Amino acid sequence: MIPQRRFPFPKSLYAVEDALRFFVADKPDAVILDFFSGSGTTAHAVMRLNRQDGGRRQCISVTNNEVAADEQAALRKAGLRPGDPDWEKWGICDHITKPRIGAAITGKTPDGEAIKGDYKFTDEFPMAEGFEENAEFFTLTYEAPVAVSHNLAFQRIAPLLWMRAGAEGRRIANLPAIGWEVADTYGLLVDLDHASAFCDAVAAQVGLRIAYIVTDDDRRFQAVARSLPDSVEPVRLYESYLSNFRFSMGR
């Protein structure tokens, strides 16, 4: 699937598929968290399960981008350090995990060649057929509390809001010019002077789960929360992040 890219001791795709099937065979909308995803075998197995029964299971794969010890020595000798693009491209996430998941979905190697061979387990079909799946890749960063509290880091935080709301449908990628916006599963209110219009739009959106409200005024937050439908969870945006920062700094 990813020729010339080495990964020590990869797990068996079919063994992982079998283990997952035991737990999620009757849960077509399950969310599987793979916190040490390595080469991405679990995500690949979830794709196979979905193909077999038309499921919509999601897999959240988490990994660092560690470079193998023997490769680190050669890179350091060449004057490279962690963080350099020519260093990071050899990390497990960029060099193995993402290309493998992409290859499984598209049925093509990173070089664009059709993958040779067939899947041979509970069902048999050419690997080159790929899967009717999609994937998004995000890089975890650490944002300054001042930038967060002043709403200057929204674009980098936006994927987390989408993921918390179920990682489905459209994502709000930028701060809305009119002060609020509603997507498929969540809404965002940044200007509380427009709270009434926002609450009306939230109530009209079927399937909306979370309303993110940006304010440092607890009373105004509670007032907006009371105006939302009972089925919608109000979340005071950035409060948890800033509280955790103060706690970690001993404040």
Tab-separated table of C-alpha atoms in Angstrom:
chain	number	residue	atom	x	y	z
A	1	MET	CA	0.000	0.000	0.000
A	2	ILE	CA	2.866	2.378	0.765
A	3	PRO	CA	5.879	0.860	-1.021
A	4	GLN	CA	9.369	1.479	0.374
A	5	ARG	CA	7.975	2.808	3.674
A	6	ARG	CA	8.981	0.678	6.648
A	7	PHE	CA	6.996	0.145	9.840
A	8	PRO	CA	8.136	-2.450	12.443
A	9	PHE	CA	5.610	-5.049	13.635
A	10	PRO	CA	2.404	-3.806	11.971
A	11	LYS	CA	-0.772	-5.326	13.419
A	12	SER	CA	-2.817	-7.756	11.371
A	13	LEU	CA	-5.614	-5.887	9.603
A	14	TYR	CA	-7.930	-8.888	9.816
A	15	ALA	CA	-7.198	-9.615	13.495
A	16	VAL	CA	-8.055	-6.017	14.407
A	17	GLU	CA	-11.175	-6.184	12.244
A	18	ASP	CA	-12.279	-9.358	14.026
A	19	ALA	CA	-11.695	-7.820	17.469
A	20	LEU	CA	-13.673	-4.697	16.565
A	21	ARG	CA	-16.495	-6.738	15.077
A	22	PHE	CA	-17.042	-8.415	18.447
A	23	PHE	CA	-17.844	-5.043	20.038
A	24	VAL	CA	-19.390	-2.925	17.269
A	25	ALA	CA	-21.092	-5.368	14.904
A	26	ASP	CA	-24.490	-4.138	16.113
A	27	LYS	CA	-23.353	-0.493	16.466
A	28	PRO	CA	-23.232	0.963	12.938
A	29	ASP	CA	-22.692	4.500	14.279
A	30	ALA	CA	-19.973	3.636	16.811
A	31	VAL	CA	-16.986	5.922	17.398
A	32	ILE	CA	-13.694	4.060	17.856
A	33	LEU	CA	-10.801	5.898	19.518
A	34	ASP	CA	-7.323	4.607	18.665
A	35	PHE	CA	-5.062	6.635	20.923
A	36	PHE	CA	-1.782	5.067	19.725
A	37	SER	CA	-2.624	4.549	16.082
A	38	GLY	CA	0.815	3.616	14.750
A	39	SER	CA	0.375	2.610	11.128
A	40	GLY	CA	-3.393	3.219	11.113
A	41	THR	CA	-4.537	-0.411	11.140
A	42	THR	CA	-7.577	0.291	13.327
A	43	ALA	CA	-8.910	3.010	11.015
A	44	HIS	CA	-8.386	0.671	8.073
A	45	ALA	CA	-10.305	-2.103	9.851
A	46	VAL	CA	-13.200	0.278	10.601
A	47	MET	CA	-13.420	1.055	6.878
A	48	ARG	CA	-13.747	-2.639	6.113
A	49	LEU	CA	-16.502	-3.100	8.705
A	50	ASN	CA	-18.455	-0.173	7.275
A	51	ARG	CA	-18.220	-1.588	3.778
A	52	GLN	CA	-19.596	-4.931	4.922
A	53	ASP	CA	-22.795	-3.652	6.529
A	54	GLY	CA	-23.209	-0.057	5.308
A	55	GLY	CA	-22.200	1.333	8.700
A	56	ARG	CA	-21.161	4.907	9.445
A	57	ARG	CA	-18.639	4.150	12.184
A	58	GLN	CA	-15.988	6.756	12.836
A	59	CYS	CA	-12.395	6.193	13.887
A	60	ILE	CA	-10.385	8.870	15.678
A	61	SER	CA	-6.711	8.045	15.255
A	62	VAL	CA	-4.207	9.834	17.493
A	63	THR	CA	-0.443	9.603	17.120
A	64	ASN	CA	2.693	11.638	17.558
A	65	ASN	CA	5.103	12.169	14.674
A	66	GLU	CA	8.087	10.430	16.206
A	67	VAL	CA	11.041	9.631	13.978
A	68	ALA	CA	12.673	6.218	14.398
A	69	ALA	CA	15.914	6.211	16.429
A	70	ASP	CA	18.133	4.991	13.578
A	71	GLU	CA	16.737	7.648	11.248
A	72	GLN	CA	17.192	10.353	13.897
A	73	ALA	CA	20.937	9.753	13.956
A	74	ALA	CA	21.250	10.261	10.206
A	75	LEU	CA	19.050	13.366	10.272
A	76	ARG	CA	21.017	14.938	13.133
A	77	LYS	CA	24.226	14.223	11.262
A	78	ALA	CA	22.750	16.176	8.361
A	79	GLY	CA	22.162	19.133	10.693
A	80	LEU	CA	18.397	18.672	11.047
A	81	ARG	CA	16.355	18.930	14.252
A	82	PRO	CA	12.764	18.173	15.332
A	83	GLY	CA	10.455	20.781	13.841
A	84	ASP	CA	12.396	21.091	10.589
A	85	PRO	CA	10.188	20.110	7.602
A	86	ASP	CA	12.849	17.677	6.337
A	87	TRP	CA	12.858	16.049	9.788
A	88	GLU	CA	9.083	15.904	10.300
A	89	LYS	CA	8.390	14.300	6.931
A	90	TRP	CA	10.038	11.113	8.247
A	91	GLY	CA	7.835	10.987	11.361
A	92	ILE	CA	5.418	8.109	11.810
A	93	CYS	CA	2.305	10.237	11.236
A	94	ASP	CA	3.449	11.996	8.059
A	95	HIS	CA	5.438	9.083	6.636
A	96	ILE	CA	3.230	6.113	7.587
A	97	THR	CA	-0.152	6.790	9.194
A	98	LYS	CA	-1.598	9.430	6.883
A	99	PRO	CA	-0.293	7.853	3.638
A	100	ARG	CA	-1.598	4.414	4.671
A	101	ILE	CA	-5.083	5.732	5.515
A	102	GLY	CA	-5.139	7.734	2.297
A	103	ALA	CA	-4.050	4.715	0.270
A	104	ALA	CA	-6.725	2.510	1.845
A	105	ILE	CA	-9.468	5.024	0.960
A	106	THR	CA	-8.347	5.839	-2.579
A	107	GLY	CA	-7.023	2.417	-3.544
A	108	LYS	CA	-3.839	4.073	-4.771
A	109	THR	CA	-0.297	4.236	-3.431
A	110	PRO	CA	1.182	7.641	-2.481
A	111	ASP	CA	2.703	7.663	-5.988
A	112	GLY	CA	-0.732	7.326	-7.576
A	113	GLU	CA	-0.406	3.695	-8.650
A	114	ALA	CA	-3.317	1.281	-8.205
A	115	ILE	CA	-2.672	-0.964	-5.188
A	116	LYS	CA	-2.014	-4.541	-6.215
A	117	GLY	CA	-3.681	-7.529	-4.555
A	118	ASP	CA	-7.009	-8.362	-2.970
A	119	TYR	CA	-8.502	-8.290	0.490
A	120	LYS	CA	-9.018	-11.907	1.547
A	121	PHE	CA	-11.032	-12.402	4.697
A	122	THR	CA	-14.796	-12.257	5.276
A	123	ASP	CA	-15.127	-10.628	1.871
A	124	GLU	CA	-12.824	-10.530	-1.119
A	125	PHE	CA	-12.347	-7.567	-3.432
A	126	PRO	CA	-9.427	-5.711	-5.025
A	127	MET	CA	-7.593	-3.285	-2.757
A	128	ALA	CA	-7.589	-0.858	-5.687
A	129	GLU	CA	-11.355	-0.380	-5.210
A	130	GLY	CA	-10.726	1.611	-2.041
A	131	PHE	CA	-13.567	2.622	0.300
A	132	GLU	CA	-16.439	5.108	0.389
A	133	GLU	CA	-14.886	6.899	3.344
A	134	ASN	CA	-13.383	10.291	4.038
A	135	ALA	CA	-10.651	11.439	6.371
A	136	GLU	CA	-9.371	14.708	7.796
A	137	PHE	CA	-5.978	15.214	9.410
A	138	PHE	CA	-5.366	17.772	12.157
A	139	THR	CA	-2.187	18.822	13.952
A	140	LEU	CA	-2.421	19.511	17.679
A	141	THR	CA	-0.941	22.858	18.697
A	142	TYR	CA	-0.693	24.873	21.897
A	143	GLU	CA	-2.249	28.313	21.726
A	144	ALA	CA	-1.434	31.318	23.904
A	145	PRO	CA	-4.242	32.064	26.383
A	146	VAL	CA	-4.314	35.727	25.377
A	147	ALA	CA	-4.938	34.817	21.730
A	148	VAL	CA	-7.658	32.383	22.773
A	149	SER	CA	-9.419	34.763	25.149
A	150	HIS	CA	-9.402	37.531	22.514
A	151	ASN	CA	-10.797	35.159	19.879
A	152	LEU	CA	-7.659	35.426	17.733
A	153	ALA	CA	-7.029	31.694	17.414
A	154	PHE	CA	-10.444	30.629	16.142
A	155	GLN	CA	-9.305	29.119	12.841
A	156	ARG	CA	-6.952	26.743	14.663
A	157	ILE	CA	-9.582	25.840	17.259
A	158	ALA	CA	-12.448	25.460	14.757
A	159	PRO	CA	-11.805	21.745	13.994
A	160	LEU	CA	-12.160	20.878	17.696
A	161	LEU	CA	-15.610	22.463	17.857
A	162	TRP	CA	-16.686	20.441	14.826
A	163	MET	CA	-15.282	17.228	16.321
A	164	ARG	CA	-16.990	17.747	19.673
A	165	ALA	CA	-20.308	18.180	17.858
A	166	GLY	CA	-19.915	14.795	16.153
A	167	ALA	CA	-17.539	15.493	13.232
A	168	GLU	CA	-20.427	15.513	10.781
A	169	GLY	CA	-21.584	17.933	8.108
A	170	ARG	CA	-20.267	21.410	7.449
A	171	ARG	CA	-17.607	23.040	9.614
A	172	ILE	CA	-17.543	26.704	10.655
A	173	ALA	CA	-13.986	27.586	9.695
A	174	ASN	CA	-13.985	31.367	10.220
A	175	LEU	CA	-15.539	33.835	12.623
A	176	PRO	CA	-18.944	34.799	11.193
A	177	ALA	CA	-19.182	38.399	10.013
A	178	ILE	CA	-22.771	38.762	11.258
A	179	GLY	CA	-21.846	37.628	14.771
A	180	TRP	CA	-23.277	34.110	14.616
A	181	GLU	CA	-23.541	31.059	12.379
A	182	VAL	CA	-25.297	27.696	12.427
A	183	ALA	CA	-23.901	24.558	10.764
A	184	ASP	CA	-25.370	21.040	10.582
A	185	THR	CA	-24.678	19.916	14.152
A	186	TYR	CA	-23.600	23.054	16.030
A	187	GLY	CA	-23.898	26.798	16.167
A	188	LEU	CA	-21.513	29.603	17.111
A	189	LEU	CA	-22.462	32.916	18.724
A	190	VAL	CA	-19.687	35.503	19.023
A	191	ASP	CA	-21.771	38.680	19.298
A	192	LEU	CA	-24.393	38.418	22.037
A	193	ASP	CA	-26.262	41.410	20.646
A	194	HIS	CA	-27.498	38.961	18.004
A	195	ALA	CA	-28.503	36.276	20.500
A	196	SER	CA	-32.192	36.365	19.558
A	197	ALA	CA	-31.570	35.664	15.858
A	198	PHE	CA	-29.048	32.986	16.795
A	199	CYS	CA	-31.465	31.176	19.118
A	200	ASP	CA	-34.176	31.242	16.447
A	201	ALA	CA	-31.788	29.724	13.889
A	202	VAL	CA	-30.686	27.052	16.364
A	203	ALA	CA	-34.294	26.086	17.086
A	204	ALA	CA	-34.988	25.773	13.355
A	205	GLN	CA	-31.970	23.538	12.646
A	206	VAL	CA	-32.908	19.861	12.955
A	207	GLY	CA	-30.169	17.719	14.484
A	208	LEU	CA	-28.185	20.551	16.050
A	209	ARG	CA	-26.473	19.372	19.238
A	210	ILE	CA	-24.256	22.132	20.636
A	211	ALA	CA	-24.363	25.926	20.807
A	212	TYR	CA	-20.954	27.513	21.395
A	213	ILE	CA	-21.271	30.920	23.049
A	214	VAL	CA	-18.264	33.259	23.295
A	215	THR	CA	-18.529	35.460	26.378
A	216	ASP	CA	-16.782	36.133	29.680
A	217	ASP	CA	-20.052	37.262	31.257
A	218	ASP	CA	-21.664	34.351	33.061
A	219	ARG	CA	-25.034	36.076	33.426
A	220	ARG	CA	-25.341	36.759	29.697
A	221	PHE	CA	-24.261	33.196	28.951
A	222	GLN	CA	-26.977	31.831	31.236
A	223	ALA	CA	-29.566	34.104	29.610
A	224	VAL	CA	-28.727	32.756	26.138
A	225	ALA	CA	-28.625	29.175	27.427
A	226	ARG	CA	-32.162	29.507	28.800
A	227	SER	CA	-33.391	30.594	25.366
A	228	LEU	CA	-32.035	27.514	23.609
A	229	PRO	CA	-34.017	24.304	23.008
A	230	ASP	CA	-33.589	21.643	25.714
A	231	SER	CA	-32.013	19.304	23.132
A	232	VAL	CA	-29.115	21.708	22.517
A	233	GLU	CA	-26.124	21.766	24.861
A	234	PRO	CA	-24.873	25.307	25.604
A	235	VAL	CA	-21.080	25.552	25.855
A	236	ARG	CA	-19.286	28.679	27.024
A	237	LEU	CA	-16.433	28.741	24.588
A	238	TYR	CA	-12.832	28.976	25.831
A	239	GLU	CA	-13.828	28.818	29.513
A	240	SER	CA	-12.393	25.325	30.044
A	241	TYR	CA	-9.188	26.095	28.139
A	242	LEU	CA	-8.481	29.264	30.097
A	243	SER	CA	-9.415	27.659	33.434
A	244	ASN	CA	-7.048	24.774	32.759
A	245	PHE	CA	-4.286	27.207	31.843
A	246	ARG	CA	-4.724	29.116	35.104
A	247	PHE	CA	-4.714	25.835	37.036
A	248	SER	CA	-1.550	24.575	35.366
A	249	MET	CA	0.193	27.881	36.141
A	250	GLY	CA	-0.779	27.648	39.801
A	251	ARG	CA	-3.168	30.619	39.648
